[in-house]
Amino acid sequence: MHDFRSDTVTKPTSAMRKAMAEAEVGDDVFGEDPTVNKLQEVCAWRLRKEAGLFFPTGTMANQVAVKCWTEAGDEILLERRSHILNYELAAFAVVSGVMARAVEGERGIIRAAALAREFRPKTYLFSSPTLICLEDTTNMTGGTCYPQAVLKEIRALATEQGVPIHLDGARLWNAAVAQKVEPFEIAQHADSVMVSLSKGLAAPAGSVLCGPADLIDKARKWRKLLGGGMRQSGVLAAAGLVGLQEMVARLAEDHDRAKALASGLAGTKFRCEMPETNILIVDVRESGKSSDQVVALLGKSGIRVVQADPVRIRMVTHCDVKEDAVADALEAFRSLRA
Ligand SMILES: *Cc1c(COP(=O)(O)O)cnc(C)c1O
């Protein structure tokens, strides 16, 4: 069995298990967990932000960021297929009372011009956007990365309009590795950034929100209000620190495997773009099957994937998907064609 459903299925490595067992801990609600404090500092430094805050999930970190940057009745701008809009249960409406305006990107990448159209004259007649949310890499649009030039354009627009940018960087590490840049070179264009430890880095749980110190102070209050104030969470942070040390550079391997999958599918009835990172969105229309049929059939051959929409499936490579998984997956697709 090979599990391509998500990079969240990765299990903590033995180095992580050891670090977790030996982690120095304290009560983090009192700010006394040295391992959590270290993780927050390391993330803030890697992203060159003033401060960081450890969250149990990326969803909570994203939603707290939206809460801290907005007032009820504001609008937030994000991509139509983004995680915050589609996979966080409209939490922004519940937690922050804001309305989301979806902007269409190209393979998930929004251009400044498309965002600019959403800003209307600042009068009392209109609600207006007070936050731009970007996702890098994009998830459901195939692990694409924002080119630096596009981030610069969006930064210029945000500055001109006086609104902050929140970056959902659940897979920012993948973007940095694929683009051969340091994470801060991407993060510098955003005011706040969420990064995940529980995806390709293989930690069991946790995300870190980084940004200005005053924002992070505010975020600490909202994290507690939402029930995210954890106690000896250094046990989790220890795994995250190992992930940052040992699991980032190797993401290149995942990207190579995703490319190998795409190359193997070229010329078949399963269509996909060459991936930039570890996510493959495969259009199954030409096969004459629906995506749920393909999910079920591949599953019978021991290849687990998920449905992205009625005509597409998603495959994600990660450290627990080994070399033979690519060949086995391609073989399973071949048997589907027959
Ligand atoms: C997984 C993911 C999240 C949320 O992370 P959880 O820890 O699962 O809540 C947010 N954004 C993107 C793009 C993701 O892929």
PDB file of C-alpha atoms in Angstrom, residues 161-285:
ATOM      1  CA  GLN A 161      -4.013  50.245  -0.256  1.00  0.00           C
ATOM      2  CA  GLY A 162      -2.750  50.148   3.326  1.00  0.00           C
ATOM      3  CA  VAL A 163      -3.740  46.519   3.940  1.00  0.00           C
ATOM      4  CA  PRO A 164      -1.603  43.707   5.384  1.00  0.00           C
ATOM      5  CA  ILE A 165      -0.824  40.380   3.732  1.00  0.00           C
ATOM      6  CA  HIS A 166      -1.238  37.070   5.567  1.00  0.00           C
ATOM      7  CA  LEU A 167       0.618  34.178   3.994  1.00  0.00           C
ATOM      8  CA  ASP A 168      -0.766  30.682   4.480  1.00  0.00           C
ATOM      9  CA  GLY A 169       2.605  28.967   4.224  1.00  0.00           C
ATOM     10  CA  ALA A 170       1.556  25.482   5.287  1.00  0.00           C
ATOM     11  CA  ARG A 171       4.089  24.326   2.648  1.00  0.00           C
ATOM     12  CA  LEU A 172       6.356  27.378   2.558  1.00  0.00           C
ATOM     13  CA  TRP A 173       9.320  25.017   3.093  1.00  0.00           C
ATOM     14  CA  ASN A 174       8.467  23.262  -0.170  1.00  0.00           C
ATOM     15  CA  ALA A 175       8.307  26.590  -1.993  1.00  0.00           C
ATOM     16  CA  ALA A 176      11.694  27.676  -0.615  1.00  0.00           C
ATOM     17  CA  VAL A 177      13.343  24.374  -1.581  1.00  0.00           C
ATOM     18  CA  ALA A 178      11.776  24.379  -5.071  1.00  0.00           C
ATOM     19  CA  GLN A 179      12.764  27.981  -5.729  1.00  0.00           C
ATOM     20  CA  LYS A 180      16.182  27.558  -4.090  1.00  0.00           C
ATOM     21  CA  VAL A 181      15.641  30.578  -1.838  1.00  0.00           C
ATOM     22  CA  GLU A 182      15.629  31.049   1.932  1.00  0.00           C
ATOM     23  CA  PRO A 183      12.144  30.959   3.518  1.00  0.00           C
ATOM     24  CA  PHE A 184      12.484  34.611   4.571  1.00  0.00           C
ATOM     25  CA  GLU A 185      12.915  35.687   0.961  1.00  0.00           C
ATOM     26  CA  ILE A 186       9.324  34.565   0.426  1.00  0.00           C
ATOM     27  CA  ALA A 187       8.076  35.637   3.865  1.00  0.00           C
ATOM     28  CA  GLN A 188       9.472  39.159   3.510  1.00  0.00           C
ATOM     29  CA  HIS A 189       6.564  40.098   1.240  1.00  0.00           C
ATOM     30  CA  ALA A 190       3.972  39.193   3.901  1.00  0.00           C
ATOM     31  CA  ASP A 191       3.131  40.751   7.267  1.00  0.00           C
ATOM     32  CA  SER A 192       2.201  37.482   8.941  1.00  0.00           C
ATOM     33  CA  VAL A 193       3.042  33.939   7.941  1.00  0.00           C
ATOM     34  CA  MET A 194       1.713  30.552   9.059  1.00  0.00           C
ATOM     35  CA  VAL A 195       4.046  27.592   8.576  1.00  0.00           C
ATOM     36  CA  SER A 196       3.196  23.947   9.231  1.00  0.00           C
ATOM     37  CA  LEU A 197       5.390  21.324  10.846  1.00  0.00           C
ATOM     38  CA  SER A 198       2.878  18.514  10.420  1.00  0.00           C
ATOM     39  CA  LYS A 199       2.920  18.198   6.623  1.00  0.00           C
ATOM     40  CA  GLY A 200       6.057  17.299   4.702  1.00  0.00           C
ATOM     41  CA  LEU A 201       8.272  17.887   7.746  1.00  0.00           C
ATOM     42  CA  ALA A 202       6.591  14.857   9.387  1.00  0.00           C
ATOM     43  CA  ALA A 203       6.010  16.237  12.885  1.00  0.00           C
ATOM     44  CA  PRO A 204       2.851  14.843  14.525  1.00  0.00           C
ATOM     45  CA  ALA A 205       1.197  18.254  15.033  1.00  0.00           C
ATOM     46  CA  GLY A 206       1.740  21.963  15.075  1.00  0.00           C
ATOM     47  CA  SER A 207       2.035  25.162  13.109  1.00  0.00           C
ATOM     48  CA  VAL A 208       3.684  28.466  13.914  1.00  0.00           C
ATOM     49  CA  LEU A 209       2.301  31.922  13.224  1.00  0.00           C
ATOM     50  CA  CYS A 210       5.027  34.546  12.768  1.00  0.00           C
ATOM     51  CA  GLY A 211       4.694  38.308  12.520  1.00  0.00           C
ATOM     52  CA  PRO A 212       5.129  41.605  14.336  1.00  0.00           C
ATOM     53  CA  ALA A 213       5.441  41.321  18.147  1.00  0.00           C
ATOM     54  CA  ASP A 214       2.220  43.264  18.828  1.00  0.00           C
ATOM     55  CA  LEU A 215       0.268  41.016  16.476  1.00  0.00           C
ATOM     56  CA  ILE A 216       1.639  37.904  18.156  1.00  0.00           C
ATOM     57  CA  ASP A 217       0.632  39.299  21.582  1.00  0.00           C
ATOM     58  CA  LYS A 218      -2.901  39.714  20.309  1.00  0.00           C
ATOM     59  CA  ALA A 219      -2.768  36.259  18.724  1.00  0.00           C
ATOM     60  CA  ARG A 220      -1.829  34.690  22.067  1.00  0.00           C
ATOM     61  CA  LYS A 221      -5.105  35.955  23.552  1.00  0.00           C
ATOM     62  CA  TRP A 222      -7.219  34.632  20.671  1.00  0.00           C
ATOM     63  CA  ARG A 223      -5.397  31.289  20.694  1.00  0.00           C
ATOM     64  CA  LYS A 224      -6.358  30.894  24.363  1.00  0.00           C
ATOM     65  CA  LEU A 225      -9.946  31.975  23.711  1.00  0.00           C
ATOM     66  CA  LEU A 226     -10.291  29.311  21.032  1.00  0.00           C
ATOM     67  CA  GLY A 227      -8.930  26.616  23.341  1.00  0.00           C
ATOM     68  CA  GLY A 228      -5.462  26.465  21.825  1.00  0.00           C
ATOM     69  CA  GLY A 229      -3.491  27.240  24.997  1.00  0.00           C
ATOM     70  CA  MET A 230      -1.562  24.008  25.532  1.00  0.00           C
ATOM     71  CA  ARG A 231       0.501  23.028  28.546  1.00  0.00           C
ATOM     72  CA  GLN A 232       3.661  20.871  28.122  1.00  0.00           C
ATOM     73  CA  SER A 233       3.477  21.277  24.356  1.00  0.00           C
ATOM     74  CA  GLY A 234       7.278  21.190  24.191  1.00  0.00           C
ATOM     75  CA  VAL A 235       6.792  17.481  23.501  1.00  0.00           C
ATOM     76  CA  LEU A 236       5.246  18.505  20.162  1.00  0.00           C
ATOM     77  CA  ALA A 237       7.569  21.445  19.570  1.00  0.00           C
ATOM     78  CA  ALA A 238      10.572  19.112  19.952  1.00  0.00           C
ATOM     79  CA  ALA A 239       9.389  17.126  16.948  1.00  0.00           C
ATOM     80  CA  GLY A 240       8.893  20.367  15.018  1.00  0.00           C
ATOM     81  CA  LEU A 241      12.467  21.447  15.734  1.00  0.00           C
ATOM     82  CA  VAL A 242      13.778  18.138  14.388  1.00  0.00           C
ATOM     83  CA  GLY A 243      11.575  18.636  11.322  1.00  0.00           C
ATOM     84  CA  LEU A 244      13.095  22.059  10.689  1.00  0.00           C
ATOM     85  CA  GLN A 245      16.621  20.697  11.090  1.00  0.00           C
ATOM     86  CA  GLU A 246      16.408  17.413   9.258  1.00  0.00           C
ATOM     87  CA  MET A 247      13.401  17.341   6.994  1.00  0.00           C
ATOM     88  CA  VAL A 248      13.475  20.547   4.940  1.00  0.00           C
ATOM     89  CA  ALA A 249      16.325  19.937   2.470  1.00  0.00           C
ATOM     90  CA  ARG A 250      15.043  16.427   1.690  1.00  0.00           C
ATOM     91  CA  LEU A 251      11.742  17.867   0.382  1.00  0.00           C
ATOM     92  CA  ALA A 252      13.593  18.075  -2.955  1.00  0.00           C
ATOM     93  CA  GLU A 253      13.269  14.272  -3.103  1.00  0.00           C
ATOM     94  CA  ASP A 254       9.478  14.546  -2.787  1.00  0.00           C
ATOM     95  CA  HIS A 255       9.453  17.080  -5.596  1.00  0.00           C
ATOM     96  CA  ASP A 256      11.497  14.738  -7.793  1.00  0.00           C
ATOM     97  CA  ARG A 257       9.073  11.872  -7.122  1.00  0.00           C
ATOM     98  CA  ALA A 258       6.089  14.064  -7.997  1.00  0.00           C
ATOM     99  CA  LYS A 259       7.829  14.994 -11.263  1.00  0.00           C
ATOM    100  CA  ALA A 260       8.547  11.321 -11.966  1.00  0.00           C
ATOM    101  CA  LEU A 261       4.854  10.551 -11.482  1.00  0.00           C
ATOM    102  CA  ALA A 262       3.862  13.359 -13.859  1.00  0.00           C
ATOM    103  CA  SER A 263       6.405  12.215 -16.461  1.00  0.00           C
ATOM    104  CA  GLY A 264       5.078   8.686 -16.209  1.00  0.00           C
ATOM    105  CA  LEU A 265       1.524   9.890 -16.779  1.00  0.00           C
ATOM    106  CA  ALA A 266       2.471  11.983 -19.839  1.00  0.00           C
ATOM    107  CA  GLY A 267       0.737  10.678 -22.934  1.00  0.00           C
ATOM    108  CA  THR A 268      -1.894   8.768 -20.942  1.00  0.00           C
ATOM    109  CA  LYS A 269      -5.533   9.718 -20.457  1.00  0.00           C
ATOM    110  CA  PHE A 270      -4.642  11.040 -17.017  1.00  0.00           C
ATOM    111  CA  ARG A 271      -3.686  14.669 -17.503  1.00  0.00           C
ATOM    112  CA  CYS A 272      -1.559  16.742 -15.178  1.00  0.00           C
ATOM    113  CA  GLU A 273       0.815  19.660 -15.307  1.00  0.00           C
ATOM    114  CA  MET A 274       4.469  19.110 -14.403  1.00  0.00           C
ATOM    115  CA  PRO A 275       4.464  19.856 -10.637  1.00  0.00           C
ATOM    116  CA  GLU A 276       6.757  22.463  -9.082  1.00  0.00           C
ATOM    117  CA  THR A 277       6.649  20.756  -5.688  1.00  0.00           C
ATOM    118  CA  ASN A 278       5.000  17.677  -4.137  1.00  0.00           C
ATOM    119  CA  ILE A 279       1.348  17.970  -5.199  1.00  0.00           C
ATOM    120  CA  LEU A 280      -0.122  16.525  -8.378  1.00  0.00           C
ATOM    121  CA  ILE A 281      -3.641  17.341  -9.543  1.00  0.00           C
ATOM    122  CA  VAL A 282      -4.654  14.754 -12.128  1.00  0.00           C
ATOM    123  CA  ASP A 283      -7.575  15.354 -14.501  1.00  0.00           C
ATOM    124  CA  VAL A 284      -9.261  11.996 -15.171  1.00  0.00           C
ATOM    125  CA  ARG A 285     -11.937  13.145 -17.650  1.00  0.00           C
TER     126      ARG A 285
END
